[in-house]
PDB file of C-alpha atoms and ligand atoms in Angstrom:
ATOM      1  CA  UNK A 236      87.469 -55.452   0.908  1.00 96.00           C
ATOM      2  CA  UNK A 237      84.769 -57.584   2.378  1.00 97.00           C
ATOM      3  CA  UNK A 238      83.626 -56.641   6.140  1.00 97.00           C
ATOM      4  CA  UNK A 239      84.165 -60.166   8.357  1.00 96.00           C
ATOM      5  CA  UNK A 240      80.101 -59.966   9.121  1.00 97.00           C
ATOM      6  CA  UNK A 241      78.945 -59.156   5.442  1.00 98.00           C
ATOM      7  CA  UNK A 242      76.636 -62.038   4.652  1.00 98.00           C
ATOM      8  CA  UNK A 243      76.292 -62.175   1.162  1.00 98.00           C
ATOM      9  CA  UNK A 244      73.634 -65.434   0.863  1.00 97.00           C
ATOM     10  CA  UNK A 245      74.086 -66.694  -2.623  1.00 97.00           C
ATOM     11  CA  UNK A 246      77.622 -66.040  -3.234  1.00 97.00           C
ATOM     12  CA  UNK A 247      77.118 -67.679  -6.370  1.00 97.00           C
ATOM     13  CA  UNK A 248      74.769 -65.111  -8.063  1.00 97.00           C
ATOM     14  CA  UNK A 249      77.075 -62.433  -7.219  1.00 98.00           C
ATOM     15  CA  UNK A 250      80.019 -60.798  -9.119  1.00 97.00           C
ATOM     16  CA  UNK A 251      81.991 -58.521  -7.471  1.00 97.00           C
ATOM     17  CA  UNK A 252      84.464 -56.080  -9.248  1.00 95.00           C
ATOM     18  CA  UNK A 253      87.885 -54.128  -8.473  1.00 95.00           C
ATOM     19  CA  UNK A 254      88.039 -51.713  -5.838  1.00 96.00           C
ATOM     20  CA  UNK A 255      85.209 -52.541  -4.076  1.00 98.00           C
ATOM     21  CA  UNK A 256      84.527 -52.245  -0.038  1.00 98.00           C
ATOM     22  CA  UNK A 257      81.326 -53.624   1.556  1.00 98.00           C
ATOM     23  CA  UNK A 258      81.242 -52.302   5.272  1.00 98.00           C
ATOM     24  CA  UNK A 259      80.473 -54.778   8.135  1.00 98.00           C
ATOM     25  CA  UNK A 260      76.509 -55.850   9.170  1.00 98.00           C
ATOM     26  CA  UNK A 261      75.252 -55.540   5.353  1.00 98.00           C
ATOM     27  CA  UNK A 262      73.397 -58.365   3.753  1.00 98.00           C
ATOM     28  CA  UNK A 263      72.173 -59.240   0.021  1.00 98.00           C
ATOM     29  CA  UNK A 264      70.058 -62.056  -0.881  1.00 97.00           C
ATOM     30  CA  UNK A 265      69.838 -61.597  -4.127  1.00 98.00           C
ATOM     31  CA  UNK A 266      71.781 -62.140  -7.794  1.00 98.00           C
ATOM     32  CA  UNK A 267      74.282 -59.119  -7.251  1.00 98.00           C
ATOM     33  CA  UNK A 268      76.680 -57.299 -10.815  1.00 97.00           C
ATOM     34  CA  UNK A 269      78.992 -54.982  -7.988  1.00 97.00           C
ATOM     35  CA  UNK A 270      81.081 -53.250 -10.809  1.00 95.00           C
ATOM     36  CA  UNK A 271      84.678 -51.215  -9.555  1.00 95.00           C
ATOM     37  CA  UNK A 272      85.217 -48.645  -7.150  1.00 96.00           C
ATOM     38  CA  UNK A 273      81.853 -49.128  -5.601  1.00 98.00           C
ATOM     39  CA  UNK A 274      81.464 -48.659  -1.595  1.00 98.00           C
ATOM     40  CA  UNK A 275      78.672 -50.267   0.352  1.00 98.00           C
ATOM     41  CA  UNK A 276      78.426 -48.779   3.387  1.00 98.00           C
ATOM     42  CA  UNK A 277      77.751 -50.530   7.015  1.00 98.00           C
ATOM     43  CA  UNK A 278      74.162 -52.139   7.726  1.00 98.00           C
ATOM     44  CA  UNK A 279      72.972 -51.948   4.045  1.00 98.00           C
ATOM     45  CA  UNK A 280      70.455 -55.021   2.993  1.00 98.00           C
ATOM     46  CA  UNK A 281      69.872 -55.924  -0.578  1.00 98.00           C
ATOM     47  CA  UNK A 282      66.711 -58.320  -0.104  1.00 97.00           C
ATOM     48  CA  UNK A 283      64.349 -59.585  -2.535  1.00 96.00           C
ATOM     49  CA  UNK A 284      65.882 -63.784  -3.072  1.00 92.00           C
ATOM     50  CA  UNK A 285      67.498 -66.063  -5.233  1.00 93.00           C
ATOM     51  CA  UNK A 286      64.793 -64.974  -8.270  1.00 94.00           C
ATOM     52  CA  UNK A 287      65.488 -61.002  -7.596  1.00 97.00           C
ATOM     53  CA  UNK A 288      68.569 -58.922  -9.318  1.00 97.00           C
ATOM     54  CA  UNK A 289      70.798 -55.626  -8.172  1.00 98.00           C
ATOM     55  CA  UNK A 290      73.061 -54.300 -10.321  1.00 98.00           C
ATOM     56  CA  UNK A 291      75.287 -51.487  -9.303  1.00 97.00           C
ATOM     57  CA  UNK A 292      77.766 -49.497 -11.935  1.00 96.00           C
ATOM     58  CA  UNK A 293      81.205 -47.765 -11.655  1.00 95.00           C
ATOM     59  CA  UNK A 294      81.872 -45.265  -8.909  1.00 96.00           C
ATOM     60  CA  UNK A 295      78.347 -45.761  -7.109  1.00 97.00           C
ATOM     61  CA  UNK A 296      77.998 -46.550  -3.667  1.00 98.00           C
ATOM     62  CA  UNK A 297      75.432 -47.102  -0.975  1.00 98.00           C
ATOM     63  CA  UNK A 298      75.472 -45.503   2.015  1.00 98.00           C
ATOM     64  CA  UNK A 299      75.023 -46.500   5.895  1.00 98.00           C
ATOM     65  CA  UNK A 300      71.894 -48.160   6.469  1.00 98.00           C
ATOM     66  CA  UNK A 301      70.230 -48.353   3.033  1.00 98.00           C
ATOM     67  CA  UNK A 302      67.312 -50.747   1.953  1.00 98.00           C
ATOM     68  CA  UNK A 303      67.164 -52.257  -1.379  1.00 98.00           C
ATOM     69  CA  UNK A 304      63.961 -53.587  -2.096  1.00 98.00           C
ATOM     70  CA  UNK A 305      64.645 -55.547  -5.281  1.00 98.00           C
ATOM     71  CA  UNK A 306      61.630 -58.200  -4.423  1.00 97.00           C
ATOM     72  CA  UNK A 307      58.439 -57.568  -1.755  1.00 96.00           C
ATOM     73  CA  UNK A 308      55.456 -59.168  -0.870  1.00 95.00           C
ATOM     74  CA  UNK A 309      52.492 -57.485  -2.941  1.00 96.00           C
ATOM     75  CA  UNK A 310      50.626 -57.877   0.225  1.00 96.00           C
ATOM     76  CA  UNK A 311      47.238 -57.611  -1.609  1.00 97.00           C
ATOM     77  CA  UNK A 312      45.366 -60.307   0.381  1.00 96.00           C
ATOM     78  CA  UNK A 313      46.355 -62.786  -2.219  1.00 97.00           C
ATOM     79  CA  UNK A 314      48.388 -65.079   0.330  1.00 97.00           C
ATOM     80  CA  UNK A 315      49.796 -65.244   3.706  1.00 97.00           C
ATOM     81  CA  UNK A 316      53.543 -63.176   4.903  1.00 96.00           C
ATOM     82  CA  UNK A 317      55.888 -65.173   6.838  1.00 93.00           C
ATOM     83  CA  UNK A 318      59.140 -67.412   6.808  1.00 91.00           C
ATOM     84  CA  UNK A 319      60.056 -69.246   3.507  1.00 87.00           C
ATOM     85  CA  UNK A 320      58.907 -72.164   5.901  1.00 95.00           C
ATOM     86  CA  UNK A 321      55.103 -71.234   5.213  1.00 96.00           C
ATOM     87  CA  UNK A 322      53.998 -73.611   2.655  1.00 96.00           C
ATOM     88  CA  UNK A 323      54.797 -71.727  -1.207  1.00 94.00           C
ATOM     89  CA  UNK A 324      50.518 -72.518  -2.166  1.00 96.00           C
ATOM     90  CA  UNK A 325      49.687 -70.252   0.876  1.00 97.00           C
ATOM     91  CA  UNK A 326      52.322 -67.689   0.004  1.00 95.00           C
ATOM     92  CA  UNK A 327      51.884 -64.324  -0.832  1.00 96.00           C
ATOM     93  CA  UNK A 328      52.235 -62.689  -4.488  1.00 95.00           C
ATOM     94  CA  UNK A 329      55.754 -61.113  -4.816  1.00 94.00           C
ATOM     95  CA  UNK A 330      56.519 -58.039  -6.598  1.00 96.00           C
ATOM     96  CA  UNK A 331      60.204 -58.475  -8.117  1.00 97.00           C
ATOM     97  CA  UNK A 332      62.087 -56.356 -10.481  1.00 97.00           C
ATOM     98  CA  UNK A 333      65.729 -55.402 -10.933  1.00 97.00           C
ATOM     99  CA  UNK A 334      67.471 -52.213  -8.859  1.00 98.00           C
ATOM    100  CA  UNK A 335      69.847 -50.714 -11.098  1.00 97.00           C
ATOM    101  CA  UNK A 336      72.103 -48.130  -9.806  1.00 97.00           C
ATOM    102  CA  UNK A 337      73.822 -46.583 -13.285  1.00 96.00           C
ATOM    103  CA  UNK A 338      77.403 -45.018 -12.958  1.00 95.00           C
ATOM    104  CA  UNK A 339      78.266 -42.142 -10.277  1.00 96.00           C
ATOM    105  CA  UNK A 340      74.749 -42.959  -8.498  1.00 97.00           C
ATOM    106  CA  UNK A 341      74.499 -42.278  -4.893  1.00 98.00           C
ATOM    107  CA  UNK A 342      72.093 -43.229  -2.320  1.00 98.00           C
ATOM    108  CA  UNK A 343      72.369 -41.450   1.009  1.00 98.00           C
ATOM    109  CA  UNK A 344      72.212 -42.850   4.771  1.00 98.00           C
ATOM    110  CA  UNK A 345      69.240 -44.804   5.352  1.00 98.00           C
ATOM    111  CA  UNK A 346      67.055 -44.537   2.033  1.00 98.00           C
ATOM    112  CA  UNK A 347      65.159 -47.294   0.608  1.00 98.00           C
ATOM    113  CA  UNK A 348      64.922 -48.010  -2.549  1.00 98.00           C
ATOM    114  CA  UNK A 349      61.714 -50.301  -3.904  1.00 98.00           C
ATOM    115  CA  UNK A 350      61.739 -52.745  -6.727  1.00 98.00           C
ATOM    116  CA  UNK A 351      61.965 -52.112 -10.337  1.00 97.00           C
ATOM    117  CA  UNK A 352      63.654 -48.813  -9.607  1.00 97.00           C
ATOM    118  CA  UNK A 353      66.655 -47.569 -12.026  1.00 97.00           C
ATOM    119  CA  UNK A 354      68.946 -44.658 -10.676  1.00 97.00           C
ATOM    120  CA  UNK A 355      70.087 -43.221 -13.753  1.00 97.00           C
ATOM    121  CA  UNK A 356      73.780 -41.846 -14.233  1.00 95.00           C
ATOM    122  CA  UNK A 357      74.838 -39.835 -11.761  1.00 96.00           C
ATOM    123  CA  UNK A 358      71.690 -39.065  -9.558  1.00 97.00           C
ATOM    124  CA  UNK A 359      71.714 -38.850  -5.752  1.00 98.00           C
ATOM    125  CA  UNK A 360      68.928 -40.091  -3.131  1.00 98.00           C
ATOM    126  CA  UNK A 361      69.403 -37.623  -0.439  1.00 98.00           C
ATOM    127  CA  UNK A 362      69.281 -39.333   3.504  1.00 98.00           C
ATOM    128  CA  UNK A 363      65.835 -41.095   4.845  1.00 98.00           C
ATOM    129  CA  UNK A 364      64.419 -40.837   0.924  1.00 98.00           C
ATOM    130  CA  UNK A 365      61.985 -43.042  -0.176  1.00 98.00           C
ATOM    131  CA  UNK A 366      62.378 -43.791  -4.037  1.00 98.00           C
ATOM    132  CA  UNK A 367      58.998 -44.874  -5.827  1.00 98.00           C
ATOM    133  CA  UNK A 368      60.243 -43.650  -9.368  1.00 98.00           C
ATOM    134  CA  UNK A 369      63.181 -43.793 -11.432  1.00 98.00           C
ATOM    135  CA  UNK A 370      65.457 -40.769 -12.029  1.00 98.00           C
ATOM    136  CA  UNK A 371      66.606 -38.615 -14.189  1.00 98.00           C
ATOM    137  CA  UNK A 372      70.942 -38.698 -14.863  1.00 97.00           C
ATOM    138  CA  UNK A 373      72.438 -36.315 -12.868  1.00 97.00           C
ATOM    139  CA  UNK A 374      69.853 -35.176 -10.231  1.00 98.00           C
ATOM    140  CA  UNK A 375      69.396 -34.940  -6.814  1.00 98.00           C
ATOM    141  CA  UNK A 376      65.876 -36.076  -5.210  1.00 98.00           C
ATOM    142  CA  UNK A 377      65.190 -36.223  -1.625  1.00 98.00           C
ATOM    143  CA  UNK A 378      61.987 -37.035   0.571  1.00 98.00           C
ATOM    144  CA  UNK A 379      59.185 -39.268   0.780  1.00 98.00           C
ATOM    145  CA  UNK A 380      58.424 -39.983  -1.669  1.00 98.00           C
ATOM    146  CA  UNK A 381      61.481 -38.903  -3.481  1.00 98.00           C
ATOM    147  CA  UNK A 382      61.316 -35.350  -5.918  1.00 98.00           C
ATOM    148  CA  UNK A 383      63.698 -34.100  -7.914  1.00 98.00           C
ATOM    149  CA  UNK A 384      65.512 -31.042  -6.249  1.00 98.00           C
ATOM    150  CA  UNK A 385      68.110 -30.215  -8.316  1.00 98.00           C
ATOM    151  CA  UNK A 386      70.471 -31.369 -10.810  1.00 98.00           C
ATOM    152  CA  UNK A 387      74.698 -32.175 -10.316  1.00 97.00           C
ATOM    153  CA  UNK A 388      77.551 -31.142 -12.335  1.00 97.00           C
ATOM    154  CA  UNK A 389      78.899 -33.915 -13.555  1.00 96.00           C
ATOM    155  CA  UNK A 390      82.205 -32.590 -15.515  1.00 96.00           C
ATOM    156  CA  UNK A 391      84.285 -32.912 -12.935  1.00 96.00           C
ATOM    157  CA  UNK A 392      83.090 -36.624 -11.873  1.00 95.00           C
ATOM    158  CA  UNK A 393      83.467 -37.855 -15.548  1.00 93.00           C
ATOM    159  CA  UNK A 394      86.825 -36.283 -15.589  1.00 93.00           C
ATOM    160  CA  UNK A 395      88.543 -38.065 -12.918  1.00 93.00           C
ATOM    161  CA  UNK A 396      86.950 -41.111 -13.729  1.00 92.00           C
ATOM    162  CA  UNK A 397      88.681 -41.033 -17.056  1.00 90.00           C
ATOM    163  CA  UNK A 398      91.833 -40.146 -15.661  1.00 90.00           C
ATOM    164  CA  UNK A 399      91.440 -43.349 -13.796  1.00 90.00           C
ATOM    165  CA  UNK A 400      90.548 -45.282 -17.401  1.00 89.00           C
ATOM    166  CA  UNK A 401      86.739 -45.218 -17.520  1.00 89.00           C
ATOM    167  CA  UNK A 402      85.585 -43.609 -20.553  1.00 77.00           C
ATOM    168  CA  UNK A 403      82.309 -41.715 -19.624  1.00 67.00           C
ATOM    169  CA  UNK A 404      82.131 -44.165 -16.367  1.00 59.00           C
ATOM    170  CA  UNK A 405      80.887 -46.204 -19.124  1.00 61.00           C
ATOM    171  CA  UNK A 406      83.178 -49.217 -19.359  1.00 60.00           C
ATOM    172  CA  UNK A 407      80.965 -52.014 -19.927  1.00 49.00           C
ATOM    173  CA  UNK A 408      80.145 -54.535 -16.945  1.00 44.00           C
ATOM    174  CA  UNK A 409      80.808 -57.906 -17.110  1.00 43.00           C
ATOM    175  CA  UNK A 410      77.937 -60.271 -18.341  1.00 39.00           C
ATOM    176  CA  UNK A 411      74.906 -60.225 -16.110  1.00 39.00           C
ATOM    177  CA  UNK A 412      74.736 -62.514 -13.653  1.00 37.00           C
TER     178      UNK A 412
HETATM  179  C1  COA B 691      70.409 -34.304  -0.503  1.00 77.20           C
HETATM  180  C2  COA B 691      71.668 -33.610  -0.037  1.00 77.20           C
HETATM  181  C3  COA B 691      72.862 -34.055  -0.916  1.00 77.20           C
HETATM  182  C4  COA B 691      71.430 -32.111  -0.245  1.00 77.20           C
HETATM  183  O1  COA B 691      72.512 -31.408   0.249  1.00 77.20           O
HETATM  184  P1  COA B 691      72.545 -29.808   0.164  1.00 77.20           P
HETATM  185  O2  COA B 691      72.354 -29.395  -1.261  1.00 77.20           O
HETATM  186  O3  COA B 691      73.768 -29.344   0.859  1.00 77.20           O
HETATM  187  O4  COA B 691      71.214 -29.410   0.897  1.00 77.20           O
HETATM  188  P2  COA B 691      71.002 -28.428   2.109  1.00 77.20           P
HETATM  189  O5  COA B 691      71.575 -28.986   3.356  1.00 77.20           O
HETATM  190  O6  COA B 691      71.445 -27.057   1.660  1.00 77.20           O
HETATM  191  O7  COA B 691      69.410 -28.444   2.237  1.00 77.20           O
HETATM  192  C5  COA B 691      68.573 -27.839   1.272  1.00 77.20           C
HETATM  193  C6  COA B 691      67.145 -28.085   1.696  1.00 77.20           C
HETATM  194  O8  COA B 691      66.827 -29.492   1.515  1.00 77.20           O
HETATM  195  C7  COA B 691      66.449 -30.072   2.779  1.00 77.20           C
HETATM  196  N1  COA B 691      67.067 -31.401   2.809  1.00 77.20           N
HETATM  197  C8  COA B 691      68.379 -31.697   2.692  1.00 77.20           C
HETATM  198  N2  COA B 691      68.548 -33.015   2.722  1.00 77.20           N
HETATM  199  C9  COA B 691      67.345 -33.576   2.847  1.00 77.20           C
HETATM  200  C10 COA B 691      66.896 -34.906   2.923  1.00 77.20           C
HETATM  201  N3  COA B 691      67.752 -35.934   2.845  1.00 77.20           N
HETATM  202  N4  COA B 691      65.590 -35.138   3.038  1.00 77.20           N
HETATM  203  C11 COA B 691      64.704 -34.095   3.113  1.00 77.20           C
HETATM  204  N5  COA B 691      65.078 -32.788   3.034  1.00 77.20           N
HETATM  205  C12 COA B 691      66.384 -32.540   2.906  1.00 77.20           C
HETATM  206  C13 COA B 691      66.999 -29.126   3.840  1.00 77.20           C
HETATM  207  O9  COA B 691      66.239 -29.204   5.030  1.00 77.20           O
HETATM  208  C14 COA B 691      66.866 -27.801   3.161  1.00 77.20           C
HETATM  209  O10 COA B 691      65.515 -27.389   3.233  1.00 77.20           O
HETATM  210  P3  COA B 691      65.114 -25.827   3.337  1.00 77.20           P
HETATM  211  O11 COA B 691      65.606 -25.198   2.064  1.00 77.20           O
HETATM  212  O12 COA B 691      63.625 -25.866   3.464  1.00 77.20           O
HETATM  213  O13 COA B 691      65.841 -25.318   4.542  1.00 77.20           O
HETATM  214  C15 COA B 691      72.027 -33.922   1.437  1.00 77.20           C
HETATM  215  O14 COA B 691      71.156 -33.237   2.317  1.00 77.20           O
HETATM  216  C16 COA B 691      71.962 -35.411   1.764  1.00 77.20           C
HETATM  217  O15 COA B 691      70.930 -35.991   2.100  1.00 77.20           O
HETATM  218  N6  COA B 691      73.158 -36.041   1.636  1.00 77.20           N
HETATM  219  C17 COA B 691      73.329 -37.446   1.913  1.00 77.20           C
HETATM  220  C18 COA B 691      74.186 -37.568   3.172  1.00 77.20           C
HETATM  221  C19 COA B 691      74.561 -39.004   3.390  1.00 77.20           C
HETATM  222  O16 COA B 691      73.724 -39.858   3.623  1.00 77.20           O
HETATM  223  N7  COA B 691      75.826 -39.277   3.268  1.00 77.20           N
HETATM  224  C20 COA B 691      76.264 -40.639   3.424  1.00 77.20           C
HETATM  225  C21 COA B 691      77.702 -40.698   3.739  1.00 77.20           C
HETATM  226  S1  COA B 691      78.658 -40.166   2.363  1.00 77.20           S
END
């Protein structure tokens, strides 16, 4: 279920799986692998362009508001920020690196996310976090920067989801995009 103002730019870098809802106002720019019963909330933005990747498991989701960094200006001095329109031998140097989000990861209301970053199985970005580092499976981290709070049962979690047919959460994606 697709909100009728989700603006997903390069449709055709983006795979979508079953089960999936992507709330109103949110936007992705970039080569997207949505796998099932995954839930983007309203207003989220996956940015980063056509050269930049976000790959989201089973049973994650992304709540209200969230930022995805997958690509950013380095803004180093090394060129000048603005529109594509600038011309690409004044441009700035870009940082870009995949955003994975492994199976049964969470990110709460309005966290970003910057690029490179994988959310390992089952770890949770509590609200307004900022995440600099990858985590550790099964963990909650909050703040900004983001720190590791405490950890998450997960029996429970991986139980239903086999009762539903996913081994583990771990049935394969499809080929990356
Ligand atoms: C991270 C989270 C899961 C922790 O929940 P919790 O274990 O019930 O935590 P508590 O409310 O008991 O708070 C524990 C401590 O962490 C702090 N804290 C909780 N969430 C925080 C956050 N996002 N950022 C910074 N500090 C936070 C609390 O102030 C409290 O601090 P204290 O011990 O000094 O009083 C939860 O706070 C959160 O952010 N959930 C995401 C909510 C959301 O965005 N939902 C989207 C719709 S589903």
């Amino acid at each position: 279920m697709i909100g009728s103002n989700v603006e997903i730019r390069r449709p055709h870098l983006v795979s979508i799986g079953s089960h999936v809802a992507i709330d109103n106002g949110s936007y992705i720019t970039t080569a997207a692998q949505i796998g099932d019963y995954v839930h983007i909330g309203p207003y989220v933005t996956v940015i980063g362009g056509p050269n930049a990747k976000f790959i989201m498991g089973h049973f994650t989701n992304l709540a209200a508001g969230c930022r995805v960094v997958c690509g950013s200006d380095r803004f180093m001095g090394e060129g000048l920020i603005g529109p594509a329109s600038l011309p690409d031998e004044y441009k700035d140097k870009m940082k870009v690196a995949p955003i994975v989000l492994e199976s049964f990861a969470n990110v709460g209301t309005n966290a970003v996310i910057m690029p490179g970053i994988t959310l390992a199985e089952g770890s949770v970005v509590g609200a307004c976090s900022l995440v600099t580092k990858s985590t550790e499976p099964w963990t909650i981290y909050i703040g900004v920067p983001a720190r590791a709070v405490k950890k998450r049962p997960r029996a429970t979690m991986l139980r239903y989801a086999a009762e539903l047919g996913y081994l583990n959460g771990a049935t394969p994606l499809r080929s990356p995009c």
